[in-house]
Amino acid sequence: MTDDEDRTKRLVAAWRGADRKLSGSLLEPTLGELLATLPGLAGADPDEPVDVYGDGVVARLEQRVAELLGTQDAAFFPSGTMAQQVALRCWAGRTGNPVVALHPMSHPELWEGGALSVVSGLRTVHPTREARQPTAREVAELPEPFGTLMLELPLREAGFVLPTWEELVALVEAARERDAVVHFDGARLWESTVRFGRPLPEIAGLADSVYVSFYKSLGGLSGAALAGSASLVAEARVWRHRYGGQVFRQFPQALSALAGLDRELPRLPSYVAQAGVVAQALREGFGRAGLPWFRVHPEVPHTHQFQVWLPYEAERLTEAGVRQAEETGRVLFRRWSPAGPPGVSMTELEVTAPSLSWTPSDVQSAVADFTTRL
């Protein structure tokens, strides 16, 4: 076992043993715990015929997503990476332009191994390199034609940031004026309704296609959906097969996704509200601890996820967090990563159901305890 595997094992053990945490970790559940949840997911009928290549419960999930987003159809994909590659490939064929305008911090640029160019032969251009959403003016002034504008909503690597509703409308209009289509990377679109002040169908209705995740925010096992017009989704299903995504049976993923839509989707606005409370309490706690510098970004979170930056090495911060979990039973922070200049590290906080019982004083107390361990 490597040192990193040893560290992960210790972290997970500490997290599992804690009795108070701001959010759960995807690494915490055991195989047995996940298997035990399947029989009761989404009111599953054990006598229902099992799905075969996307029918049955998978088709039911696709219909549910299309209804929630207000689109004509939706197709289930085993991963968001595949769903987005297929969407952007379809649009390149339909527009006749293989150029995709997107942020350099977006998922296809950082986490897909260059698949857009290597697998699909597409090329990317960047409206901005700033750690924020692009502006309509930057899209309008891109010096070369592009067939698709892809917007990641929210933009995770920049701090889970969203534009305002007016800015989003202007971005879409700028793309239309360039004769481009618009695709939303909506892995975490579900919780964007709070900042936008609009329902999901109105948000999704701005785009020509939308990808949504079932394990991010909704807590499903895995999987994603691509939603849009009936003709686009029909074409996407052809490419899904070509990419190896026409999986024989997918009922565990589909059932867990339906359960997430039933259970977690209605709770997301409360998580977003609590994220604002937690972020404010963190700032006050760090201020009282007298740290030389800190940053909570955004100061008012756009979703229920945000970043925390501190001027210490990542290993030191992670060790402080795991000792706090082991010794006090409280999990405030999890893993930290180097970010920005040397000696500065960043962690992401996702505020979910376990955090709803935390008061501002609870957070400030945990911060005070954490900083004594640095």
Short mmCIF file of C-alpha atoms in Angstrom, two decimals:
data_model
loop_
_atom_site.label_atom_id
_atom_site.label_comp_id
_atom_site.label_asym_id
_atom_site.label_seq_id
_atom_site.Cartn_x
_atom_site.Cartn_y
_atom_site.Cartn_z
CA MET A 1 0.00 0.00 0.00
CA THR A 2 1.37 3.43 -0.98
CA ASP A 3 1.71 6.40 1.36
CA ASP A 4 -1.21 8.09 -0.40
CA GLU A 5 -3.37 4.99 0.04
CA ASP A 6 -2.44 4.88 3.72
CA ARG A 7 -3.38 8.54 4.09
CA THR A 8 -6.70 8.02 2.32
CA LYS A 9 -7.51 5.03 4.53
CA ARG A 10 -6.81 7.09 7.64
CA LEU A 11 -8.86 10.02 6.36
CA VAL A 12 -11.88 7.86 5.51
CA ALA A 13 -11.70 6.12 8.89
CA ALA A 14 -11.66 9.49 10.66
CA TRP A 15 -14.56 10.81 8.59
CA ARG A 16 -16.64 7.69 9.17
CA GLY A 17 -16.00 7.81 12.89
CA ALA A 18 -16.99 11.48 13.25
CA ASP A 19 -20.41 12.37 14.60
CA ARG A 20 -20.59 15.93 13.22
CA LYS A 21 -19.61 16.95 9.70
CA LEU A 22 -20.54 19.68 7.28
CA SER A 23 -21.06 17.18 4.47
CA GLY A 24 -20.56 13.54 3.62
CA SER A 25 -17.78 12.25 1.40
CA LEU A 26 -18.25 10.03 -1.64
CA LEU A 27 -15.43 7.89 -0.21
CA GLU A 28 -17.23 7.11 3.05
CA PRO A 29 -19.92 4.52 2.17
CA THR A 30 -18.88 0.86 2.09
CA LEU A 31 -19.97 -1.55 -0.61
CA GLY A 32 -22.37 -3.19 1.81
CA GLU A 33 -23.92 0.14 2.78
CA LEU A 34 -24.53 1.08 -0.84
CA LEU A 35 -25.98 -2.34 -1.67
CA ALA A 36 -28.33 -2.08 1.30
CA THR A 37 -29.88 1.09 -0.12
CA LEU A 38 -30.83 -0.38 -3.50
CA PRO A 39 -34.03 -2.30 -2.64
CA GLY A 40 -35.78 0.80 -1.33
CA LEU A 41 -34.64 3.28 -3.96
CA ALA A 42 -37.31 5.34 -5.68
CA GLY A 43 -40.07 2.93 -4.68
CA ALA A 44 -38.52 0.17 -6.78
CA ASP A 45 -40.90 -2.67 -7.60
CA PRO A 46 -38.97 -5.96 -7.33
CA ASP A 47 -41.41 -7.53 -9.80
CA GLU A 48 -40.76 -4.91 -12.48
CA PRO A 49 -38.88 -6.28 -15.53
CA VAL A 50 -35.20 -5.43 -15.42
CA ASP A 51 -33.89 -2.84 -17.88
CA VAL A 52 -32.22 -3.99 -21.09
CA TYR A 53 -30.12 -1.52 -23.06
CA GLY A 54 -31.90 1.53 -21.68
CA ASP A 55 -35.56 0.62 -21.41
CA GLY A 56 -37.67 0.25 -18.26
CA VAL A 57 -36.43 2.25 -15.30
CA VAL A 58 -33.73 3.94 -17.41
CA ALA A 59 -36.33 5.25 -19.86
CA ARG A 60 -38.42 6.39 -16.92
CA LEU A 61 -35.46 8.38 -15.61
CA GLU A 62 -34.89 9.96 -19.02
CA GLN A 63 -38.51 11.07 -19.18
CA ARG A 64 -38.30 12.52 -15.67
CA VAL A 65 -35.21 14.57 -16.56
CA ALA A 66 -36.80 15.90 -19.74
CA GLU A 67 -39.85 16.97 -17.76
CA LEU A 68 -37.76 18.65 -15.05
CA LEU A 69 -35.67 20.58 -17.58
CA GLY A 70 -38.52 21.29 -19.98
CA THR A 71 -36.80 19.66 -22.97
CA GLN A 72 -38.25 17.36 -25.61
CA ASP A 73 -36.09 14.40 -24.63
CA ALA A 74 -33.11 13.24 -22.58
CA ALA A 75 -30.67 10.33 -22.85
CA PHE A 76 -28.95 8.56 -19.97
CA PHE A 77 -25.14 8.28 -20.18
CA PRO A 78 -22.78 6.31 -17.92
CA SER A 79 -20.63 9.43 -17.43
CA GLY A 80 -20.80 13.15 -17.93
CA THR A 81 -17.52 13.06 -19.83
CA MET A 82 -19.13 10.88 -22.48
CA ALA A 83 -22.34 12.92 -22.54
CA GLN A 84 -20.50 16.17 -23.18
CA GLN A 85 -18.16 14.77 -25.78
CA VAL A 86 -21.15 13.39 -27.67
CA ALA A 87 -23.07 16.66 -27.38
CA LEU A 88 -20.18 18.77 -28.66
CA ARG A 89 -19.44 16.30 -31.44
CA CYS A 90 -23.07 16.38 -32.56
CA TRP A 91 -23.09 20.16 -32.60
CA ALA A 92 -19.85 20.30 -34.60
CA GLY A 93 -21.47 18.13 -37.24
CA ARG A 94 -24.66 20.16 -37.28
CA THR A 95 -22.99 23.59 -37.39
CA GLY A 96 -20.15 22.55 -39.66
CA ASN A 97 -17.70 24.18 -37.26
CA PRO A 98 -15.43 22.05 -35.02
CA VAL A 99 -14.41 24.97 -32.78
CA VAL A 100 -15.83 25.07 -29.24
CA ALA A 101 -15.61 28.27 -27.19
CA LEU A 102 -15.27 27.42 -23.50
CA HIS A 103 -13.42 28.42 -20.35
CA PRO A 104 -9.88 26.99 -19.94
CA MET A 105 -10.87 25.95 -16.39
CA SER A 106 -13.84 23.93 -17.64
CA HIS A 107 -14.11 20.17 -17.23
CA PRO A 108 -13.23 19.14 -20.82
CA GLU A 109 -10.04 21.17 -20.70
CA LEU A 110 -8.80 19.93 -17.32
CA TRP A 111 -10.26 16.51 -16.57
CA GLU A 112 -10.94 14.62 -19.81
CA GLY A 113 -7.45 13.86 -21.11
CA GLY A 114 -7.79 16.10 -24.15
CA ALA A 115 -10.62 13.92 -25.45
CA LEU A 116 -12.32 16.70 -27.41
CA SER A 117 -9.34 16.90 -29.77
CA VAL A 118 -7.94 13.37 -29.48
CA VAL A 119 -11.23 11.49 -29.83
CA SER A 120 -13.55 13.92 -31.61
CA GLY A 121 -11.17 16.13 -33.58
CA LEU A 122 -12.56 19.33 -32.10
CA ARG A 123 -10.63 22.49 -31.25
CA THR A 124 -11.18 24.89 -28.37
CA VAL A 125 -10.87 28.66 -27.97
CA HIS A 126 -11.14 30.63 -24.74
CA PRO A 127 -13.18 33.83 -24.33
CA THR A 128 -11.24 34.60 -21.13
CA ARG A 129 -8.53 33.13 -18.92
CA GLU A 130 -9.70 34.96 -15.83
CA ALA A 131 -10.99 32.81 -12.93
CA ARG A 132 -14.60 33.83 -13.54
CA GLN A 133 -17.39 33.33 -16.02
CA PRO A 134 -16.80 34.96 -19.44
CA THR A 135 -18.65 38.12 -20.40
CA ALA A 136 -20.94 38.65 -23.36
CA ARG A 137 -18.47 41.15 -24.77
CA GLU A 138 -15.64 38.61 -24.63
CA VAL A 139 -17.78 36.09 -26.49
CA ALA A 140 -18.79 38.70 -29.06
CA GLU A 141 -15.16 39.73 -29.63
CA LEU A 142 -13.60 36.28 -30.05
CA PRO A 143 -11.40 36.75 -33.12
CA GLU A 144 -12.42 33.55 -34.93
CA PRO A 145 -15.71 31.79 -35.65
CA PHE A 146 -16.89 29.02 -33.33
CA GLY A 147 -19.74 26.59 -33.69
CA THR A 148 -20.61 26.03 -30.01
CA LEU A 149 -20.37 28.07 -26.85
CA MET A 150 -20.08 25.79 -23.81
CA LEU A 151 -20.80 27.29 -20.39
CA GLU A 152 -20.05 25.38 -17.19
CA LEU A 153 -22.74 26.32 -14.69
CA PRO A 154 -21.38 26.75 -12.07
CA LEU A 155 -17.68 26.95 -13.01
CA ARG A 156 -16.21 24.67 -10.36
CA GLU A 157 -12.50 25.42 -10.61
CA ALA A 158 -13.12 29.16 -10.27
CA GLY A 159 -15.06 28.64 -7.03
CA PHE A 160 -18.40 27.23 -8.19
CA VAL A 161 -19.25 30.64 -9.65
CA LEU A 162 -22.32 31.51 -11.69
CA PRO A 163 -23.12 34.58 -13.76
CA THR A 164 -26.18 36.59 -12.84
CA TRP A 165 -29.34 35.79 -14.78
CA GLU A 166 -28.93 38.93 -16.86
CA GLU A 167 -25.31 38.04 -17.62
CA LEU A 168 -26.30 34.53 -18.65
CA VAL A 169 -28.98 35.80 -21.01
CA ALA A 170 -26.46 38.23 -22.53
CA LEU A 171 -23.90 35.42 -22.99
CA VAL A 172 -26.43 33.29 -24.84
CA GLU A 173 -27.48 36.22 -27.02
CA ALA A 174 -23.85 36.96 -27.86
CA ALA A 175 -23.36 33.37 -29.02
CA ARG A 176 -26.52 33.47 -31.14
CA GLU A 177 -25.27 36.65 -32.79
CA ARG A 178 -22.15 34.69 -33.75
CA ASP A 179 -24.37 31.97 -35.31
CA ALA A 180 -23.28 29.52 -32.62
CA VAL A 181 -25.29 27.06 -30.56
CA VAL A 182 -25.11 26.96 -26.76
CA HIS A 183 -24.41 23.93 -24.59
CA PHE A 184 -24.61 24.03 -20.78
CA ASP A 185 -22.28 21.86 -18.72
CA GLY A 186 -24.85 21.62 -15.96
CA ALA A 187 -23.25 18.94 -13.82
CA ARG A 188 -24.36 21.08 -10.87
CA LEU A 189 -27.14 22.98 -12.61
CA TRP A 190 -29.72 21.62 -10.18
CA GLU A 191 -28.78 24.11 -7.45
CA SER A 192 -28.41 27.15 -9.75
CA THR A 193 -32.09 28.05 -9.43
CA VAL A 194 -31.42 29.97 -6.20
CA ARG A 195 -28.96 32.50 -7.66
CA PHE A 196 -30.77 32.77 -10.98
CA GLY A 197 -34.18 33.10 -9.36
CA ARG A 198 -35.62 31.05 -12.20
CA PRO A 199 -37.02 27.50 -12.47
CA LEU A 200 -35.02 24.76 -14.17
CA PRO A 201 -37.02 24.80 -17.45
CA GLU A 202 -36.40 28.52 -17.91
CA ILE A 203 -32.67 28.09 -17.25
CA ALA A 204 -32.30 25.04 -19.49
CA GLY A 205 -34.47 26.72 -22.12
CA LEU A 206 -31.70 29.23 -22.86
CA ALA A 207 -29.45 26.46 -24.22
CA ASP A 208 -29.64 24.10 -27.18
CA SER A 209 -28.47 21.21 -24.99
CA VAL A 210 -27.82 20.58 -21.31
CA TYR A 211 -25.83 17.93 -19.47
CA VAL A 212 -26.72 17.14 -15.85
CA SER A 213 -25.07 14.80 -13.36
CA PHE A 214 -26.79 12.36 -11.04
CA TYR A 215 -24.01 11.82 -8.50
CA LYS A 216 -22.92 15.44 -8.11
CA SER A 217 -25.35 17.24 -5.81
CA LEU A 218 -28.00 14.49 -6.07
CA GLY A 219 -25.95 11.72 -4.45
CA GLY A 220 -26.60 9.05 -7.08
CA LEU A 221 -24.26 6.15 -7.72
CA SER A 222 -23.09 7.51 -11.06
CA GLY A 223 -24.40 8.56 -14.44
CA ALA A 224 -25.57 11.62 -16.31
CA ALA A 225 -28.12 12.78 -18.85
CA LEU A 226 -27.97 14.85 -22.00
CA ALA A 227 -31.16 16.80 -22.65
CA GLY A 228 -32.34 18.76 -25.67
CA SER A 229 -34.48 18.47 -28.76
CA ALA A 230 -35.82 15.10 -29.84
CA SER A 231 -33.62 15.07 -32.95
CA LEU A 232 -30.43 15.94 -31.03
CA VAL A 233 -31.07 13.28 -28.38
CA ALA A 234 -31.81 10.68 -31.07
CA GLU A 235 -28.46 11.46 -32.70
CA ALA A 236 -26.74 11.43 -29.30
CA ARG A 237 -28.05 7.91 -28.67
CA VAL A 238 -26.35 6.75 -31.87
CA TRP A 239 -23.05 8.25 -30.73
CA ARG A 240 -23.56 6.88 -27.22
CA HIS A 241 -23.55 3.39 -28.73
CA ARG A 242 -20.43 4.17 -30.75
CA TYR A 243 -18.64 5.45 -27.64
CA GLY A 244 -19.45 2.26 -25.74
CA GLY A 245 -22.13 3.79 -23.56
CA GLN A 246 -24.99 1.47 -24.53
CA VAL A 247 -24.68 -0.53 -21.33
CA PHE A 248 -26.69 -3.75 -20.99
CA ARG A 249 -28.13 -3.04 -17.53
CA GLN A 250 -28.07 0.21 -15.56
CA PHE A 251 -30.91 -0.12 -13.06
CA PRO A 252 -28.78 0.60 -9.93
CA GLN A 253 -27.64 3.92 -11.38
CA ALA A 254 -31.12 4.80 -12.66
CA LEU A 255 -32.83 3.96 -9.37
CA SER A 256 -30.32 5.96 -7.35
CA ALA A 257 -30.72 8.91 -9.74
CA LEU A 258 -34.50 8.85 -9.36
CA ALA A 259 -34.08 8.68 -5.59
CA GLY A 260 -31.76 11.68 -5.72
CA LEU A 261 -34.31 13.66 -7.72
CA ASP A 262 -36.98 12.78 -5.15
CA ARG A 263 -34.86 13.29 -2.04
CA GLU A 264 -32.04 15.75 -2.70
CA LEU A 265 -33.35 18.05 -5.42
CA PRO A 266 -36.01 19.65 -3.16
CA ARG A 267 -33.38 20.16 -0.42
CA LEU A 268 -30.80 21.98 -2.53
CA PRO A 269 -32.16 25.49 -1.86
CA SER A 270 -31.79 24.89 1.89
CA TYR A 271 -28.20 23.78 1.32
CA VAL A 272 -27.47 26.96 -0.66
CA ALA A 273 -28.92 29.09 2.13
CA GLN A 274 -26.88 27.24 4.76
CA ALA A 275 -23.73 27.65 2.65
CA GLY A 276 -24.09 31.40 3.07
CA VAL A 277 -24.33 30.97 6.84
CA VAL A 278 -21.29 28.68 6.96
CA ALA A 279 -19.19 30.96 4.73
CA GLN A 280 -19.90 33.98 6.94
CA ALA A 281 -19.12 32.00 10.10
CA LEU A 282 -15.84 30.78 8.60
CA ARG A 283 -14.77 34.33 7.81
CA GLU A 284 -15.58 35.45 11.34
CA GLY A 285 -13.83 32.43 12.84
CA PHE A 286 -10.66 32.94 10.82
CA GLY A 287 -10.68 36.62 11.69
CA ARG A 288 -10.89 35.89 15.42
CA ALA A 289 -8.14 33.27 15.13
CA GLY A 290 -5.75 35.95 13.91
CA LEU A 291 -4.57 34.09 10.79
CA PRO A 292 -2.15 36.12 8.65
CA TRP A 293 -4.42 35.72 5.62
CA PHE A 294 -7.44 33.71 4.50
CA ARG A 295 -10.00 33.71 1.75
CA VAL A 296 -13.52 32.31 1.48
CA HIS A 297 -14.51 32.40 -2.19
CA PRO A 298 -17.04 33.53 -3.21
CA GLU A 299 -17.71 35.52 -0.04
CA VAL A 300 -21.40 34.79 -0.58
CA PRO A 301 -21.51 31.34 -2.24
CA HIS A 302 -23.38 31.11 -5.53
CA THR A 303 -24.36 27.50 -4.79
CA HIS A 304 -23.93 25.17 -1.81
CA GLN A 305 -20.25 24.73 -2.70
CA PHE A 306 -17.37 27.16 -2.36
CA GLN A 307 -13.60 27.40 -1.78
CA VAL A 308 -11.49 28.14 1.29
CA TRP A 309 -7.88 29.32 0.90
CA LEU A 310 -5.25 29.40 3.69
CA PRO A 311 -1.52 30.29 3.71
CA TYR A 312 -0.19 26.88 4.77
CA GLU A 313 1.07 23.76 3.02
CA ALA A 314 -1.67 21.36 1.95
CA GLU A 315 -0.27 18.41 3.91
CA ARG A 316 -0.20 20.45 7.11
CA LEU A 317 -3.83 21.53 6.68
CA THR A 318 -5.04 18.04 5.80
CA GLU A 319 -3.25 16.61 8.84
CA ALA A 320 -4.85 19.24 11.08
CA GLY A 321 -8.26 18.30 9.74
CA VAL A 322 -7.84 14.58 10.22
CA ARG A 323 -6.56 15.05 13.77
CA GLN A 324 -9.55 17.24 14.52
CA ALA A 325 -11.88 14.51 13.25
CA GLU A 326 -10.08 11.80 15.21
CA GLU A 327 -9.88 13.75 18.46
CA THR A 328 -13.14 15.73 18.51
CA GLY A 329 -15.50 13.84 16.19
CA ARG A 330 -16.02 16.97 14.07
CA VAL A 331 -15.22 17.22 10.36
CA LEU A 332 -14.86 20.81 9.22
CA PHE A 333 -12.40 20.42 6.33
CA ARG A 334 -11.29 17.36 4.37
CA ARG A 335 -8.44 17.25 1.84
CA TRP A 336 -6.45 20.34 0.91
CA SER A 337 -4.53 20.93 -2.34
CA PRO A 338 -1.75 23.34 -3.33
CA ALA A 339 -3.21 26.37 -5.11
CA GLY A 340 -1.87 29.66 -6.33
CA PRO A 341 1.54 30.79 -5.03
CA PRO A 342 3.81 28.47 -3.00
CA GLY A 343 2.62 27.94 0.55
CA VAL A 344 -1.06 28.59 -0.23
CA SER A 345 -3.61 25.78 -0.28
CA MET A 346 -7.27 25.42 -1.11
CA THR A 347 -10.12 23.10 -0.15
CA GLU A 348 -13.67 22.85 -1.43
CA LEU A 349 -16.61 22.84 0.96
CA GLU A 350 -19.91 21.27 -0.02
CA VAL A 351 -22.71 22.11 2.39
CA THR A 352 -25.28 19.31 2.49
CA ALA A 353 -27.79 17.73 4.87
CA PRO A 354 -25.35 17.06 7.77
CA SER A 355 -24.53 20.78 7.91
CA LEU A 356 -28.09 21.96 8.52
CA SER A 357 -27.73 21.41 12.28
CA TRP A 358 -24.57 23.57 12.47
CA THR A 359 -25.06 27.05 13.92
CA PRO A 360 -22.64 29.93 13.25
CA SER A 361 -21.17 29.41 16.72
CA ASP A 362 -20.65 25.72 15.95
CA VAL A 363 -18.67 26.64 12.84
CA GLN A 364 -16.65 29.31 14.65
CA SER A 365 -15.84 26.90 17.48
CA ALA A 366 -14.67 24.28 14.99
CA VAL A 367 -12.52 26.89 13.22
CA ALA A 368 -10.92 27.92 16.51
CA ASP A 369 -10.10 24.28 17.30
CA PHE A 370 -8.79 23.66 13.78
CA THR A 371 -6.45 26.65 13.79
CA THR A 372 -4.84 25.58 17.09
CA ARG A 373 -3.63 22.46 15.26
CA LEU A 374 -1.74 24.33 12.55
#
